[in-house]
């Protein structure tokens, strides 16, 4: 249930209610908004709920008690009407600014990573992406450089100042990957790896949760709930396309999911048109559609020589194409009353 306190409620009132509910076996999630304090109480046996709600509602400091009917609670907007903004080394995700995470699908070597990082930063990207542990459908294909890849990303961060996002594939590597990553990425294949989600929930580290390729929006939000309910509230969602009958594109980018998630959840949402389409020619138009639909940012794969890329070359933008794309994106961002997190560097695209 959600307990909405009146504006007169004091800190002591909050403490008393929290202690009372914790004593009855509820898990508590506090949300202090600008105007209202909301207490989310989760997890007590069903038969107690109606009675406890009635009792709490008699308190003068309580405005309303609302049952939560959705299968996710902490990540839902009922519990937290204000939008969540996540600060990653000064880069703000979920505020007015649109952030672009860019970089290669996988880290291949240091010089190439540095080249891409420097260029993407100049073109306006504020977060560097790259995979060191790569999920792969085929056991025979490249699986990434592992910790050596993370060290390369850390070197790129040291030089450019860009925070880094990288995928965590296996719960056994979590501590090590978290040592390097500024944002942990949970990929589409792991969205339902509840053991991994729970362990990430126990950390205090931003995480980007990609939508499972065959998951509904509700299942995806429940996966986010696994993380948030353990106390890690810094969850970013990422729409990366779903499987449909269409085979022309690698996946079908679900633009509907963006406004839907914004209505249902307070968490920021990023769009990944690279995996969403699988074709570099479609990345720019779909990215623009995602921003127009309300996405808080983008994840874009960029490679200096896509024809030589070890993975995902067909969906990677070349450096100059990326710079041109960033130039075209800025007016679309402004048209939907948002702000590019960069100032355009026109000479890169001319
Ligand atoms: C990736 O970002 O490189 C990746 C593997 O993404 P997804 O999990 O969406 O396939
Ligand atoms: Mn990829």
CSV table of C-alpha atoms and ligand atoms in Angstrom, one decimal:
chain,number,residue,atom,x,y,z
A,1,UNK,CA,0.0,0.0,0.0
A,2,UNK,CA,1.0,3.6,-0.4
A,3,UNK,CA,0.6,6.1,2.4
A,4,UNK,CA,0.3,9.7,1.3
A,5,UNK,CA,1.1,12.0,4.2
A,6,UNK,CA,-0.4,15.4,4.6
A,7,UNK,CA,1.8,18.4,4.2
A,8,UNK,CA,1.8,19.0,8.0
A,9,UNK,CA,3.4,15.6,8.7
A,10,UNK,CA,6.6,15.9,10.7
A,11,UNK,CA,9.7,13.7,10.6
A,12,UNK,CA,8.6,12.1,13.9
A,13,UNK,CA,5.2,11.2,12.3
A,14,UNK,CA,7.1,9.5,9.4
A,15,UNK,CA,9.4,7.6,11.8
A,16,UNK,CA,6.4,6.4,13.9
A,17,UNK,CA,4.5,5.1,11.0
A,18,UNK,CA,7.6,3.4,9.5
A,19,UNK,CA,8.4,1.7,12.9
A,20,UNK,CA,4.8,0.6,13.2
A,21,UNK,CA,4.7,-0.9,9.7
A,22,UNK,CA,8.2,-2.5,10.0
A,23,UNK,CA,7.0,-4.1,13.2
A,24,UNK,CA,4.2,-5.7,11.3
A,25,UNK,CA,6.5,-7.2,8.7
A,26,UNK,CA,6.3,-4.6,5.9
A,27,UNK,CA,9.3,-3.6,3.8
A,28,UNK,CA,9.4,0.2,3.7
A,29,UNK,CA,10.4,2.5,0.8
A,30,UNK,CA,10.3,6.2,1.5
A,31,UNK,CA,9.8,8.8,-1.1
A,32,UNK,CA,10.2,12.4,-0.2
A,33,UNK,CA,8.9,14.6,-3.0
A,34,UNK,CA,8.8,18.3,-3.3
A,35,UNK,CA,5.3,18.5,-2.1
A,36,UNK,CA,4.5,15.2,-0.5
A,37,UNK,CA,6.1,12.4,1.5
A,38,UNK,CA,4.9,9.0,0.4
A,39,UNK,CA,5.5,5.8,2.3
A,40,UNK,CA,5.4,2.6,0.3
A,41,UNK,CA,4.7,-0.5,2.4
A,42,UNK,CA,5.3,-3.8,0.7
A,43,UNK,CA,5.2,-7.4,1.5
A,44,UNK,CA,2.9,-8.1,4.5
A,45,UNK,CA,0.3,-11.0,4.3
A,46,UNK,CA,-2.8,-10.1,2.3
A,47,UNK,CA,-5.3,-10.6,5.0
A,48,UNK,CA,-3.8,-7.9,7.2
A,49,UNK,CA,-3.8,-5.2,4.6
A,50,UNK,CA,-7.3,-3.8,4.7
A,51,UNK,CA,-7.3,-3.5,8.5
A,52,UNK,CA,-3.9,-2.0,8.7
A,53,UNK,CA,-4.8,0.5,5.9
A,54,UNK,CA,-7.9,1.5,7.9
A,55,UNK,CA,-5.9,2.0,11.1
A,56,UNK,CA,-3.2,4.1,9.4
A,57,UNK,CA,-5.9,6.2,7.8
A,58,UNK,CA,-7.1,7.3,11.2
A,59,UNK,CA,-3.9,9.2,11.9
A,60,UNK,CA,-4.1,13.0,11.5
A,61,UNK,CA,-0.9,13.2,9.5
A,62,UNK,CA,-2.1,10.8,6.9
A,63,UNK,CA,-4.0,12.2,3.8
A,64,UNK,CA,-4.8,8.9,2.1
A,65,UNK,CA,-3.9,5.2,2.0
A,66,UNK,CA,-4.0,3.6,-1.5
A,67,UNK,CA,-3.6,-0.1,-2.2
A,68,UNK,CA,-1.2,-0.9,-5.0
A,69,UNK,CA,-2.8,-3.1,-7.6
A,70,UNK,CA,0.0,-3.2,-10.1
A,71,UNK,CA,2.5,-6.1,-9.9
A,72,UNK,CA,5.3,-3.6,-9.5
A,73,UNK,CA,5.3,-1.0,-6.8
A,74,UNK,CA,8.6,0.7,-6.1
A,75,UNK,CA,9.2,1.5,-9.8
A,76,UNK,CA,5.6,2.6,-10.4
A,77,UNK,CA,4.5,6.2,-10.6
A,78,UNK,CA,1.8,5.8,-7.9
A,79,UNK,CA,4.6,5.3,-5.4
A,80,UNK,CA,6.9,8.0,-6.8
A,81,UNK,CA,5.0,10.6,-8.9
A,82,UNK,CA,8.2,12.7,-9.4
A,83,UNK,CA,10.5,11.5,-12.2
A,84,UNK,CA,13.8,9.9,-11.0
A,85,UNK,CA,17.0,11.6,-12.1
A,86,UNK,CA,20.2,9.6,-11.9
A,87,UNK,CA,23.5,11.4,-11.6
A,88,UNK,CA,26.5,9.5,-13.0
A,89,UNK,CA,29.7,11.4,-12.4
A,90,UNK,CA,27.9,14.6,-13.1
A,91,UNK,CA,26.0,13.3,-16.2
A,92,UNK,CA,22.3,13.6,-15.4
A,93,UNK,CA,19.9,11.0,-16.8
A,94,UNK,CA,16.2,11.5,-16.6
A,95,UNK,CA,16.2,15.3,-16.3
A,96,UNK,CA,15.7,17.9,-19.0
A,97,UNK,CA,18.9,16.9,-20.8
A,98,UNK,CA,19.0,14.2,-23.4
A,99,UNK,CA,22.1,12.1,-23.0
A,100,UNK,CA,23.8,10.0,-25.7
A,101,UNK,CA,25.8,6.9,-24.8
A,102,UNK,CA,28.0,5.9,-27.7
A,103,UNK,CA,30.8,3.5,-28.5
A,104,UNK,CA,31.6,0.2,-30.1
A,105,UNK,CA,29.5,-2.9,-29.5
A,106,UNK,CA,32.6,-4.6,-28.0
A,107,UNK,CA,36.0,-3.4,-26.9
A,108,UNK,CA,38.5,-4.7,-29.5
A,109,UNK,CA,41.7,-2.9,-28.6
A,110,UNK,CA,42.9,0.2,-26.7
A,111,UNK,CA,43.8,2.5,-29.6
A,112,UNK,CA,40.5,1.9,-31.3
A,113,UNK,CA,38.5,2.5,-28.1
A,114,UNK,CA,40.4,5.7,-27.4
A,115,UNK,CA,39.8,6.9,-31.0
A,116,UNK,CA,36.0,6.2,-30.8
A,117,UNK,CA,35.8,7.7,-27.3
A,118,UNK,CA,37.6,11.0,-28.2
A,119,UNK,CA,35.5,11.4,-31.4
A,120,UNK,CA,32.1,10.6,-29.8
A,121,UNK,CA,32.8,13.0,-27.0
A,122,UNK,CA,33.6,15.8,-29.5
A,123,UNK,CA,30.4,15.0,-31.3
A,124,UNK,CA,28.4,15.3,-28.1
A,125,UNK,CA,28.2,11.9,-26.5
A,126,UNK,CA,28.5,12.1,-22.7
A,127,UNK,CA,28.8,8.4,-21.8
A,128,UNK,CA,31.0,5.7,-23.4
A,129,UNK,CA,29.5,2.3,-24.1
A,130,UNK,CA,31.4,-0.9,-24.8
A,131,UNK,CA,31.1,-4.6,-24.1
A,132,UNK,CA,33.9,-6.5,-22.4
A,133,UNK,CA,31.7,-9.5,-21.7
A,134,UNK,CA,29.7,-10.2,-24.8
A,135,UNK,CA,26.6,-12.5,-24.8
A,136,UNK,CA,26.5,-14.5,-28.0
A,137,UNK,CA,24.0,-16.8,-29.5
A,138,UNK,CA,26.8,-18.9,-31.0
A,139,UNK,CA,29.4,-20.4,-28.5
A,140,UNK,CA,32.0,-20.0,-31.3
A,141,UNK,CA,31.9,-16.3,-31.7
A,142,UNK,CA,33.8,-13.5,-29.9
A,143,UNK,CA,33.0,-13.2,-26.3
A,144,UNK,CA,34.9,-10.1,-25.5
A,145,UNK,CA,38.2,-9.2,-23.8
A,146,UNK,CA,36.9,-9.7,-20.3
A,147,UNK,CA,38.7,-7.7,-17.6
A,148,UNK,CA,41.3,-6.4,-20.1
A,149,UNK,CA,38.5,-4.8,-22.0
A,150,UNK,CA,37.3,-3.1,-18.8
A,151,UNK,CA,40.8,-1.8,-18.2
A,152,UNK,CA,40.7,-0.2,-21.6
A,153,UNK,CA,37.4,1.4,-20.9
A,154,UNK,CA,38.7,2.8,-17.6
A,155,UNK,CA,41.7,4.2,-19.5
A,156,UNK,CA,39.3,5.9,-22.0
A,157,UNK,CA,37.3,7.3,-19.0
A,158,UNK,CA,40.5,8.7,-17.4
A,159,UNK,CA,41.4,10.4,-20.6
A,160,UNK,CA,38.1,11.8,-21.7
A,161,UNK,CA,36.2,12.1,-18.4
A,162,UNK,CA,33.3,10.1,-19.9
A,163,UNK,CA,31.6,7.7,-17.5
A,164,UNK,CA,31.4,4.2,-18.8
A,165,UNK,CA,28.6,1.7,-19.2
A,166,UNK,CA,29.3,-2.0,-19.8
A,167,UNK,CA,27.4,-5.3,-19.6
A,168,UNK,CA,27.4,-7.6,-16.7
A,169,UNK,CA,26.8,-11.1,-18.0
A,170,UNK,CA,27.4,-13.4,-15.0
A,171,UNK,CA,26.7,-12.9,-11.4
A,172,UNK,CA,30.2,-14.3,-10.5
A,173,UNK,CA,31.8,-11.3,-12.2
A,174,UNK,CA,29.6,-8.7,-10.6
A,175,UNK,CA,32.0,-7.3,-8.1
A,176,UNK,CA,34.9,-7.1,-10.6
A,177,UNK,CA,32.8,-5.4,-13.3
A,178,UNK,CA,31.3,-3.0,-10.8
A,179,UNK,CA,34.8,-1.9,-9.8
A,180,UNK,CA,35.3,-0.5,-13.3
A,181,UNK,CA,31.7,0.4,-14.5
A,182,UNK,CA,29.9,3.6,-13.8
A,183,UNK,CA,26.7,2.0,-15.0
A,184,UNK,CA,26.1,-1.7,-15.1
A,185,UNK,CA,24.2,-2.9,-18.2
A,186,UNK,CA,21.9,-5.8,-17.9
A,187,UNK,CA,21.4,-7.1,-21.5
A,188,UNK,CA,18.2,-8.4,-23.1
A,189,UNK,CA,19.2,-12.0,-22.5
A,190,UNK,CA,19.5,-11.5,-18.7
A,191,UNK,CA,16.4,-9.4,-18.1
A,192,UNK,CA,14.9,-12.4,-16.4
A,193,UNK,CA,18.0,-13.5,-14.5
A,194,UNK,CA,16.4,-12.9,-11.2
A,195,UNK,CA,19.5,-14.0,-9.2
A,196,UNK,CA,21.6,-11.4,-11.0
A,197,UNK,CA,18.9,-8.7,-10.6
A,198,UNK,CA,18.7,-9.3,-6.9
A,199,UNK,CA,22.5,-9.1,-6.4
A,200,UNK,CA,22.6,-5.8,-8.4
A,201,UNK,CA,19.7,-4.6,-6.2
A,202,UNK,CA,22.0,-5.2,-3.2
A,203,UNK,CA,24.6,-2.8,-4.7
A,204,UNK,CA,24.5,1.0,-4.7
A,205,UNK,CA,25.4,1.5,-8.4
A,206,UNK,CA,23.4,2.8,-11.4
A,207,UNK,CA,22.2,0.0,-13.7
A,208,UNK,CA,20.6,0.1,-17.1
A,209,UNK,CA,18.1,-2.7,-17.6
A,210,UNK,CA,17.4,-3.6,-21.2
A,211,UNK,CA,14.0,-5.0,-22.1
A,212,UNK,CA,14.0,-8.8,-22.7
A,213,UNK,CA,13.5,-9.4,-26.4
A,214,UNK,CA,10.3,-11.3,-25.8
A,215,UNK,CA,9.2,-9.5,-22.6
A,216,UNK,CA,6.1,-7.4,-22.1
A,217,UNK,CA,6.4,-4.0,-20.6
A,218,UNK,CA,4.9,-5.3,-17.4
A,219,UNK,CA,7.4,-8.1,-17.1
A,220,UNK,CA,10.2,-5.6,-17.8
A,221,UNK,CA,9.0,-3.3,-15.0
A,222,UNK,CA,8.8,-6.3,-12.7
A,223,UNK,CA,12.4,-7.1,-13.5
A,224,UNK,CA,13.2,-3.5,-12.5
A,225,UNK,CA,11.3,-4.0,-9.3
A,226,UNK,CA,13.6,-6.9,-8.4
A,227,UNK,CA,16.5,-4.4,-8.4
A,228,UNK,CA,14.7,-1.5,-6.8
A,229,UNK,CA,13.0,-3.5,-4.1
A,230,UNK,CA,16.5,-4.4,-2.7
A,231,UNK,CA,17.2,-0.7,-2.3
A,232,UNK,CA,19.1,0.1,-5.5
A,233,UNK,CA,16.8,2.8,-6.9
A,234,UNK,CA,19.2,3.9,-9.6
A,235,UNK,CA,17.6,1.9,-12.4
A,236,UNK,CA,17.5,3.1,-16.0
A,237,UNK,CA,15.3,1.3,-18.5
A,238,UNK,CA,16.3,0.7,-22.1
A,239,UNK,CA,14.0,-0.2,-25.0
A,240,UNK,CA,16.1,-2.2,-27.5
A,241,UNK,CA,13.5,-3.8,-29.7
A,242,UNK,CA,11.5,-7.0,-29.4
A,243,UNK,CA,11.1,-10.1,-31.5
A,244,UNK,CA,8.2,-10.1,-33.9
A,245,UNK,CA,7.4,-11.9,-37.2
A,246,UNK,CA,9.3,-9.2,-39.1
A,247,UNK,CA,12.7,-10.4,-40.3
A,248,UNK,CA,13.8,-7.4,-42.4
A,249,UNK,CA,15.1,-5.7,-39.3
A,250,UNK,CA,17.0,-7.5,-36.5
A,251,UNK,CA,14.3,-6.6,-34.0
A,252,UNK,CA,11.2,-4.4,-34.0
A,253,UNK,CA,11.9,-1.2,-32.1
A,254,UNK,CA,8.8,-0.7,-29.9
A,255,UNK,CA,8.4,3.1,-29.8
A,256,UNK,CA,5.1,2.6,-28.0
A,257,UNK,CA,7.0,1.4,-25.0
A,258,UNK,CA,8.6,4.8,-24.4
A,259,UNK,CA,5.4,6.8,-23.6
A,260,UNK,CA,3.9,3.7,-22.0
A,261,UNK,CA,6.8,3.3,-19.6
A,262,UNK,CA,6.8,7.1,-18.9
A,263,UNK,CA,3.2,6.8,-17.9
A,264,UNK,CA,3.7,3.7,-15.7
A,265,UNK,CA,7.1,4.4,-14.1
A,266,UNK,CA,9.2,7.2,-12.8
A,267,UNK,CA,12.4,5.7,-14.1
A,268,UNK,CA,14.4,7.2,-16.9
A,269,UNK,CA,14.2,5.4,-20.3
A,270,UNK,CA,16.9,5.2,-23.0
A,271,UNK,CA,16.3,4.0,-26.5
A,272,UNK,CA,18.8,1.7,-28.3
A,273,UNK,CA,18.0,2.0,-32.1
A,274,UNK,CA,21.2,0.1,-33.0
A,275,UNK,CA,19.9,-3.3,-31.6
A,276,UNK,CA,16.3,-2.2,-32.2
A,277,UNK,CA,16.9,-2.2,-36.0
A,278,UNK,CA,20.1,-4.0,-36.7
A,279,UNK,CA,20.7,-1.7,-39.7
A,280,UNK,CA,22.8,1.4,-39.5
A,281,UNK,CA,20.6,3.2,-42.1
A,282,UNK,CA,17.6,3.0,-39.8
A,283,UNK,CA,19.4,4.1,-36.6
A,284,UNK,CA,19.1,7.8,-37.1
A,285,UNK,CA,15.4,8.0,-38.1
A,286,UNK,CA,14.4,5.6,-35.3
A,287,UNK,CA,16.5,7.4,-32.7
A,288,UNK,CA,14.8,10.7,-33.7
A,289,UNK,CA,11.4,9.0,-33.3
A,290,UNK,CA,12.4,7.7,-29.9
A,291,UNK,CA,13.4,11.2,-28.7
A,292,UNK,CA,10.1,12.7,-30.1
A,293,UNK,CA,8.2,10.0,-28.2
A,294,UNK,CA,9.9,11.1,-24.9
A,295,UNK,CA,13.0,9.0,-24.4
A,296,UNK,CA,15.6,10.5,-22.0
A,297,UNK,CA,18.5,9.4,-24.1
A,298,UNK,CA,20.0,7.1,-26.6
A,299,UNK,CA,22.5,4.3,-26.8
A,300,UNK,CA,24.2,4.2,-30.2
A,301,UNK,CA,26.9,1.8,-31.5
A,302,UNK,CA,29.7,3.5,-33.3
A,303,UNK,CA,32.7,1.9,-35.0
A,304,UNK,CA,35.5,3.5,-37.1
A,305,UNK,CA,35.4,0.6,-39.5
A,306,UNK,CA,32.1,-1.2,-39.3
A,307,UNK,CA,33.2,-3.6,-42.1
A,308,UNK,CA,35.9,-4.9,-39.8
A,309,UNK,CA,33.9,-4.9,-36.5
A,310,UNK,CA,34.1,-8.1,-34.5
A,311,UNK,CA,30.4,-7.7,-33.7
A,312,UNK,CA,27.4,-5.7,-34.8
A,313,UNK,CA,29.1,-3.9,-37.7
A,314,UNK,CA,25.9,-3.8,-39.8
A,315,UNK,CA,24.2,-1.6,-37.2
A,316,UNK,CA,27.2,0.5,-36.2
A,317,UNK,CA,27.5,4.1,-37.4
A,318,UNK,CA,30.8,5.3,-38.8
A,319,UNK,CA,32.4,8.3,-37.0
A,320,UNK,CA,31.3,10.9,-39.5
A,321,UNK,CA,27.8,9.5,-39.8
A,322,UNK,CA,27.5,9.7,-36.0
A,323,UNK,CA,28.6,13.3,-36.0
A,324,UNK,CA,26.1,14.2,-38.7
A,325,UNK,CA,23.4,12.3,-36.8
A,326,UNK,CA,24.2,14.3,-33.6
A,327,UNK,CA,23.9,17.5,-35.6
A,328,UNK,CA,20.5,16.5,-36.9
A,329,UNK,CA,19.3,15.4,-33.5
A,330,UNK,CA,19.7,18.6,-31.6
A,331,UNK,CA,16.8,20.5,-33.2
A,332,UNK,CA,14.5,17.5,-32.6
A,333,UNK,CA,15.5,17.5,-28.9
A,334,UNK,CA,14.6,21.2,-28.7
A,335,UNK,CA,11.3,20.7,-30.5
A,336,UNK,CA,10.1,18.5,-27.7
A,337,UNK,CA,11.2,21.0,-25.0
A,338,UNK,CA,14.3,19.1,-24.0
A,339,UNK,CA,17.9,20.1,-24.0
A,340,UNK,CA,20.9,18.4,-25.7
A,341,UNK,CA,23.5,17.5,-23.1
A,342,UNK,CA,26.1,18.9,-25.5
A,343,UNK,CA,26.7,22.0,-27.6
A,344,UNK,CA,26.9,21.1,-31.3
A,345,UNK,CA,30.5,20.9,-32.7
A,346,UNK,CA,29.6,21.6,-36.3
A,347,UNK,CA,33.1,21.1,-37.9
A,348,UNK,CA,33.0,17.4,-37.2
A,349,UNK,CA,30.1,16.9,-39.5
A,350,UNK,CA,30.9,19.4,-42.2
B,1,LIG,C1,24.8,-4.6,-26.5
B,1,LIG,O1,24.4,-3.5,-26.0
B,1,LIG,O2,25.8,-4.7,-27.1
B,1,LIG,C2,23.9,-5.8,-26.4
B,1,LIG,C3,24.4,-7.0,-26.4
B,1,LIG,O3,22.6,-5.4,-26.3
B,1,LIG,P1,21.3,-6.4,-26.1
B,1,LIG,O4,21.4,-7.0,-24.7
B,1,LIG,O5,20.2,-5.4,-26.2
B,1,LIG,O6,21.3,-7.3,-27.2
B,2,LIG,MN1,25.9,-4.9,-29.9
